[in-house]
Amino acid sequence: MVDQRKNLGKWGEQKAKEYLIKQGYHFITGNWQNRLGEIDLVMKDRETLVFIEVRTKRSHKYGTSIESINEKKQQQMVKMANAFLRYKQWWEIPIRFDVVTIDQHEGVYQLRHHKNVIQ
């Protein structure tokens, strides 16, 4: 079960990356991690560095993918972004937080890009 979920997550991250590249984003890194956690994707949208959480779900039994981005998860995203920026020593770059959701509905996966989810 854990392997299936992990594989689904990796598949979703790859689909999100492909989609964003087609939209003109530039890939910086994926699955960047430290002792605090992990960032799924870091990409550039023109001059803005975008930290992207990818959520892929097969069912809505426990809510939709976007509903799983609660306040705690948002705080984690900010913490990880700050760690990444310190690591890279990128001090003067505009940033944004996006979420890409991939939800299965009637056997078909639907990808949605939610921009600027944290103000």
mmCIF file of the C-alpha atoms, coordinates in Angstrom:
data_MODEL
# 
_entry.id   MODEL 
# 
loop_
_atom_site.group_PDB 
_atom_site.id 
_atom_site.type_symbol 
_atom_site.label_atom_id 
_atom_site.label_alt_id 
_atom_site.label_comp_id 
_atom_site.label_asym_id 
_atom_site.label_entity_id 
_atom_site.label_seq_id 
_atom_site.pdbx_PDB_ins_code 
_atom_site.Cartn_x 
_atom_site.Cartn_y 
_atom_site.Cartn_z 
_atom_site.occupancy 
_atom_site.B_iso_or_equiv 
_atom_site.pdbx_formal_charge 
_atom_site.auth_seq_id 
_atom_site.auth_comp_id 
_atom_site.auth_asym_id 
_atom_site.auth_atom_id 
_atom_site.pdbx_PDB_model_num 
ATOM 1   C CA . MET A 1 1   ? 0.000   0.000  0.000   1.00 0.00 ? 1   MET A CA 1 
ATOM 2   C CA . VAL A 1 2   ? 2.775   2.455  0.909   1.00 0.00 ? 2   VAL A CA 1 
ATOM 3   C CA . ASP A 1 3   ? 4.640   1.652  -2.328  1.00 0.00 ? 3   ASP A CA 1 
ATOM 4   C CA . GLN A 1 4   ? 1.475   2.248  -4.364  1.00 0.00 ? 4   GLN A CA 1 
ATOM 5   C CA . ARG A 1 5   ? 0.944   5.627  -2.720  1.00 0.00 ? 5   ARG A CA 1 
ATOM 6   C CA . LYS A 1 6   ? 4.599   6.561  -3.171  1.00 0.00 ? 6   LYS A CA 1 
ATOM 7   C CA . ASN A 1 7   ? 4.501   5.522  -6.841  1.00 0.00 ? 7   ASN A CA 1 
ATOM 8   C CA . LEU A 1 8   ? 1.319   7.533  -7.391  1.00 0.00 ? 8   LEU A CA 1 
ATOM 9   C CA . GLY A 1 9   ? 2.993   10.560 -5.807  1.00 0.00 ? 9   GLY A CA 1 
ATOM 10  C CA . LYS A 1 10  ? 6.094   10.230 -8.002  1.00 0.00 ? 10  LYS A CA 1 
ATOM 11  C CA . TRP A 1 11  ? 3.880   9.825  -11.074 1.00 0.00 ? 11  TRP A CA 1 
ATOM 12  C CA . GLY A 1 12  ? 1.938   12.954 -10.109 1.00 0.00 ? 12  GLY A CA 1 
ATOM 13  C CA . GLU A 1 13  ? 5.100   14.978 -9.578  1.00 0.00 ? 13  GLU A CA 1 
ATOM 14  C CA . GLN A 1 14  ? 6.361   13.966 -13.028 1.00 0.00 ? 14  GLN A CA 1 
ATOM 15  C CA . LYS A 1 15  ? 3.034   14.908 -14.661 1.00 0.00 ? 15  LYS A CA 1 
ATOM 16  C CA . ALA A 1 16  ? 3.032   18.257 -12.833 1.00 0.00 ? 16  ALA A CA 1 
ATOM 17  C CA . LYS A 1 17  ? 6.614   18.958 -13.938 1.00 0.00 ? 17  LYS A CA 1 
ATOM 18  C CA . GLU A 1 18  ? 5.792   18.130 -17.575 1.00 0.00 ? 18  GLU A CA 1 
ATOM 19  C CA . TYR A 1 19  ? 2.681   20.312 -17.468 1.00 0.00 ? 19  TYR A CA 1 
ATOM 20  C CA . LEU A 1 20  ? 4.512   23.294 -15.958 1.00 0.00 ? 20  LEU A CA 1 
ATOM 21  C CA . ILE A 1 21  ? 7.378   23.042 -18.448 1.00 0.00 ? 21  ILE A CA 1 
ATOM 22  C CA . LYS A 1 22  ? 4.786   23.166 -21.264 1.00 0.00 ? 22  LYS A CA 1 
ATOM 23  C CA . GLN A 1 23  ? 3.434   26.325 -19.614 1.00 0.00 ? 23  GLN A CA 1 
ATOM 24  C CA . GLY A 1 24  ? 6.882   27.935 -19.886 1.00 0.00 ? 24  GLY A CA 1 
ATOM 25  C CA . TYR A 1 25  ? 8.249   27.233 -16.411 1.00 0.00 ? 25  TYR A CA 1 
ATOM 26  C CA . HIS A 1 26  ? 11.923  26.405 -15.981 1.00 0.00 ? 26  HIS A CA 1 
ATOM 27  C CA . PHE A 1 27  ? 12.757  23.400 -13.775 1.00 0.00 ? 27  PHE A CA 1 
ATOM 28  C CA . ILE A 1 28  ? 15.217  24.149 -10.958 1.00 0.00 ? 28  ILE A CA 1 
ATOM 29  C CA . THR A 1 29  ? 15.011  21.016 -8.770  1.00 0.00 ? 29  THR A CA 1 
ATOM 30  C CA . GLY A 1 30  ? 12.673  18.353 -7.503  1.00 0.00 ? 30  GLY A CA 1 
ATOM 31  C CA . ASN A 1 31  ? 12.342  16.567 -4.179  1.00 0.00 ? 31  ASN A CA 1 
ATOM 32  C CA . TRP A 1 32  ? 14.729  18.954 -2.442  1.00 0.00 ? 32  TRP A CA 1 
ATOM 33  C CA . GLN A 1 33  ? 14.972  17.934 1.186   1.00 0.00 ? 33  GLN A CA 1 
ATOM 34  C CA . ASN A 1 34  ? 16.628  18.618 4.478   1.00 0.00 ? 34  ASN A CA 1 
ATOM 35  C CA . ARG A 1 35  ? 15.942  17.552 8.056   1.00 0.00 ? 35  ARG A CA 1 
ATOM 36  C CA . LEU A 1 36  ? 12.756  19.674 8.109   1.00 0.00 ? 36  LEU A CA 1 
ATOM 37  C CA . GLY A 1 37  ? 11.032  18.083 5.122   1.00 0.00 ? 37  GLY A CA 1 
ATOM 38  C CA . GLU A 1 38  ? 10.831  18.156 1.348   1.00 0.00 ? 38  GLU A CA 1 
ATOM 39  C CA . ILE A 1 39  ? 9.826   20.477 -1.483  1.00 0.00 ? 39  ILE A CA 1 
ATOM 40  C CA . ASP A 1 40  ? 8.227   18.617 -4.402  1.00 0.00 ? 40  ASP A CA 1 
ATOM 41  C CA . LEU A 1 41  ? 9.216   21.029 -7.175  1.00 0.00 ? 41  LEU A CA 1 
ATOM 42  C CA . VAL A 1 42  ? 11.106  24.301 -7.420  1.00 0.00 ? 42  VAL A CA 1 
ATOM 43  C CA . MET A 1 43  ? 10.610  26.057 -10.733 1.00 0.00 ? 43  MET A CA 1 
ATOM 44  C CA . LYS A 1 44  ? 10.952  29.509 -12.217 1.00 0.00 ? 44  LYS A CA 1 
ATOM 45  C CA . ASP A 1 45  ? 8.050   31.395 -13.786 1.00 0.00 ? 45  ASP A CA 1 
ATOM 46  C CA . ARG A 1 46  ? 9.822   34.244 -15.565 1.00 0.00 ? 46  ARG A CA 1 
ATOM 47  C CA . GLU A 1 47  ? 11.652  36.040 -12.716 1.00 0.00 ? 47  GLU A CA 1 
ATOM 48  C CA . THR A 1 48  ? 9.667   34.422 -9.890  1.00 0.00 ? 48  THR A CA 1 
ATOM 49  C CA . LEU A 1 49  ? 10.886  31.360 -8.034  1.00 0.00 ? 49  LEU A CA 1 
ATOM 50  C CA . VAL A 1 50  ? 7.929   29.055 -7.451  1.00 0.00 ? 50  VAL A CA 1 
ATOM 51  C CA . PHE A 1 51  ? 7.735   26.445 -4.686  1.00 0.00 ? 51  PHE A CA 1 
ATOM 52  C CA . ILE A 1 52  ? 5.253   23.788 -5.745  1.00 0.00 ? 52  ILE A CA 1 
ATOM 53  C CA . GLU A 1 53  ? 3.455   21.171 -3.698  1.00 0.00 ? 53  GLU A CA 1 
ATOM 54  C CA . VAL A 1 54  ? 1.996   18.346 -5.786  1.00 0.00 ? 54  VAL A CA 1 
ATOM 55  C CA . ARG A 1 55  ? -0.992  16.373 -4.484  1.00 0.00 ? 55  ARG A CA 1 
ATOM 56  C CA . THR A 1 56  ? -2.273  13.309 -6.337  1.00 0.00 ? 56  THR A CA 1 
ATOM 57  C CA . LYS A 1 57  ? -5.319  11.396 -5.105  1.00 0.00 ? 57  LYS A CA 1 
ATOM 58  C CA . ARG A 1 58  ? -7.318  8.460  -6.386  1.00 0.00 ? 58  ARG A CA 1 
ATOM 59  C CA . SER A 1 59  ? -10.420 9.250  -4.339  1.00 0.00 ? 59  SER A CA 1 
ATOM 60  C CA . HIS A 1 60  ? -12.104 12.030 -2.412  1.00 0.00 ? 60  HIS A CA 1 
ATOM 61  C CA . LYS A 1 61  ? -12.878 9.792  0.553   1.00 0.00 ? 61  LYS A CA 1 
ATOM 62  C CA . TYR A 1 62  ? -10.833 12.070 2.823   1.00 0.00 ? 62  TYR A CA 1 
ATOM 63  C CA . GLY A 1 63  ? -11.371 15.273 0.830   1.00 0.00 ? 63  GLY A CA 1 
ATOM 64  C CA . THR A 1 64  ? -9.914  16.690 -2.337  1.00 0.00 ? 64  THR A CA 1 
ATOM 65  C CA . SER A 1 65  ? -6.238  17.303 -2.956  1.00 0.00 ? 65  SER A CA 1 
ATOM 66  C CA . ILE A 1 66  ? -6.490  21.067 -2.495  1.00 0.00 ? 66  ILE A CA 1 
ATOM 67  C CA . GLU A 1 67  ? -8.338  20.600 0.804   1.00 0.00 ? 67  GLU A CA 1 
ATOM 68  C CA . SER A 1 68  ? -5.308  18.751 2.148   1.00 0.00 ? 68  SER A CA 1 
ATOM 69  C CA . ILE A 1 69  ? -3.232  21.948 1.938   1.00 0.00 ? 69  ILE A CA 1 
ATOM 70  C CA . ASN A 1 70  ? -4.196  23.087 5.427   1.00 0.00 ? 70  ASN A CA 1 
ATOM 71  C CA . GLU A 1 71  ? -2.573  25.794 7.548   1.00 0.00 ? 71  GLU A CA 1 
ATOM 72  C CA . LYS A 1 72  ? 0.005   23.369 8.947   1.00 0.00 ? 72  LYS A CA 1 
ATOM 73  C CA . LYS A 1 73  ? 1.051   22.310 5.441   1.00 0.00 ? 73  LYS A CA 1 
ATOM 74  C CA . GLN A 1 74  ? 1.251   25.940 4.334   1.00 0.00 ? 74  GLN A CA 1 
ATOM 75  C CA . GLN A 1 75  ? 3.533   26.742 7.280   1.00 0.00 ? 75  GLN A CA 1 
ATOM 76  C CA . GLN A 1 76  ? 5.711   23.760 6.317   1.00 0.00 ? 76  GLN A CA 1 
ATOM 77  C CA . MET A 1 77  ? 5.926   25.027 2.729   1.00 0.00 ? 77  MET A CA 1 
ATOM 78  C CA . VAL A 1 78  ? 7.091   28.453 3.940   1.00 0.00 ? 78  VAL A CA 1 
ATOM 79  C CA . LYS A 1 79  ? 9.634   26.893 6.304   1.00 0.00 ? 79  LYS A CA 1 
ATOM 80  C CA . MET A 1 80  ? 11.082  24.732 3.538   1.00 0.00 ? 80  MET A CA 1 
ATOM 81  C CA . ALA A 1 81  ? 11.180  27.632 1.079   1.00 0.00 ? 81  ALA A CA 1 
ATOM 82  C CA . ASN A 1 82  ? 13.128  29.714 3.601   1.00 0.00 ? 82  ASN A CA 1 
ATOM 83  C CA . ALA A 1 83  ? 15.560  26.823 4.136   1.00 0.00 ? 83  ALA A CA 1 
ATOM 84  C CA . PHE A 1 84  ? 16.036  26.467 0.359   1.00 0.00 ? 84  PHE A CA 1 
ATOM 85  C CA . LEU A 1 85  ? 16.632  30.198 -0.097  1.00 0.00 ? 85  LEU A CA 1 
ATOM 86  C CA . ARG A 1 86  ? 19.195  30.235 2.734   1.00 0.00 ? 86  ARG A CA 1 
ATOM 87  C CA . TYR A 1 87  ? 20.929  27.171 1.280   1.00 0.00 ? 87  TYR A CA 1 
ATOM 88  C CA . LYS A 1 88  ? 21.167  28.778 -2.161  1.00 0.00 ? 88  LYS A CA 1 
ATOM 89  C CA . GLN A 1 89  ? 21.839  32.240 -0.713  1.00 0.00 ? 89  GLN A CA 1 
ATOM 90  C CA . TRP A 1 90  ? 19.167  33.702 -2.968  1.00 0.00 ? 90  TRP A CA 1 
ATOM 91  C CA . TRP A 1 91  ? 18.120  36.767 -1.008  1.00 0.00 ? 91  TRP A CA 1 
ATOM 92  C CA . GLU A 1 92  ? 16.587  39.162 -3.533  1.00 0.00 ? 92  GLU A CA 1 
ATOM 93  C CA . ILE A 1 93  ? 14.356  36.936 -5.649  1.00 0.00 ? 93  ILE A CA 1 
ATOM 94  C CA . PRO A 1 94  ? 10.552  37.137 -5.778  1.00 0.00 ? 94  PRO A CA 1 
ATOM 95  C CA . ILE A 1 95  ? 8.856   33.912 -4.699  1.00 0.00 ? 95  ILE A CA 1 
ATOM 96  C CA . ARG A 1 96  ? 5.429   32.316 -4.946  1.00 0.00 ? 96  ARG A CA 1 
ATOM 97  C CA . PHE A 1 97  ? 3.764   29.182 -3.603  1.00 0.00 ? 97  PHE A CA 1 
ATOM 98  C CA . ASP A 1 98  ? 1.679   27.036 -5.958  1.00 0.00 ? 98  ASP A CA 1 
ATOM 99  C CA . VAL A 1 99  ? -0.099  23.718 -5.654  1.00 0.00 ? 99  VAL A CA 1 
ATOM 100 C CA . VAL A 1 100 ? -0.694  21.290 -8.491  1.00 0.00 ? 100 VAL A CA 1 
ATOM 101 C CA . THR A 1 101 ? -3.509  18.846 -7.781  1.00 0.00 ? 101 THR A CA 1 
ATOM 102 C CA . ILE A 1 102 ? -4.207  15.704 -9.720  1.00 0.00 ? 102 ILE A CA 1 
ATOM 103 C CA . ASP A 1 103 ? -7.503  14.106 -8.743  1.00 0.00 ? 103 ASP A CA 1 
ATOM 104 C CA . GLN A 1 104 ? -9.085  11.014 -10.210 1.00 0.00 ? 104 GLN A CA 1 
ATOM 105 C CA . HIS A 1 105 ? -12.720 11.484 -11.212 1.00 0.00 ? 105 HIS A CA 1 
ATOM 106 C CA . GLU A 1 106 ? -14.596 8.636  -12.880 1.00 0.00 ? 106 GLU A CA 1 
ATOM 107 C CA . GLY A 1 107 ? -11.338 6.950  -13.875 1.00 0.00 ? 107 GLY A CA 1 
ATOM 108 C CA . VAL A 1 108 ? -9.790  10.068 -15.395 1.00 0.00 ? 108 VAL A CA 1 
ATOM 109 C CA . TYR A 1 109 ? -7.116  12.179 -13.729 1.00 0.00 ? 109 TYR A CA 1 
ATOM 110 C CA . GLN A 1 110 ? -7.669  15.947 -13.775 1.00 0.00 ? 110 GLN A CA 1 
ATOM 111 C CA . LEU A 1 111 ? -4.705  18.253 -13.239 1.00 0.00 ? 111 LEU A CA 1 
ATOM 112 C CA . ARG A 1 112 ? -5.272  21.713 -11.797 1.00 0.00 ? 112 ARG A CA 1 
ATOM 113 C CA . HIS A 1 113 ? -2.698  24.412 -11.150 1.00 0.00 ? 113 HIS A CA 1 
ATOM 114 C CA . HIS A 1 114 ? -3.487  26.625 -8.152  1.00 0.00 ? 114 HIS A CA 1 
ATOM 115 C CA . LYS A 1 115 ? -1.266  29.715 -8.167  1.00 0.00 ? 115 LYS A CA 1 
ATOM 116 C CA . ASN A 1 116 ? -0.246  31.809 -5.187  1.00 0.00 ? 116 ASN A CA 1 
ATOM 117 C CA . VAL A 1 117 ? -1.907  29.663 -2.517  1.00 0.00 ? 117 VAL A CA 1 
ATOM 118 C CA . ILE A 1 118 ? -0.057  31.386 0.338   1.00 0.00 ? 118 ILE A CA 1 
ATOM 119 C CA . GLN A 1 119 ? -0.242  35.160 0.645   1.00 0.00 ? 119 GLN A CA 1 
# 
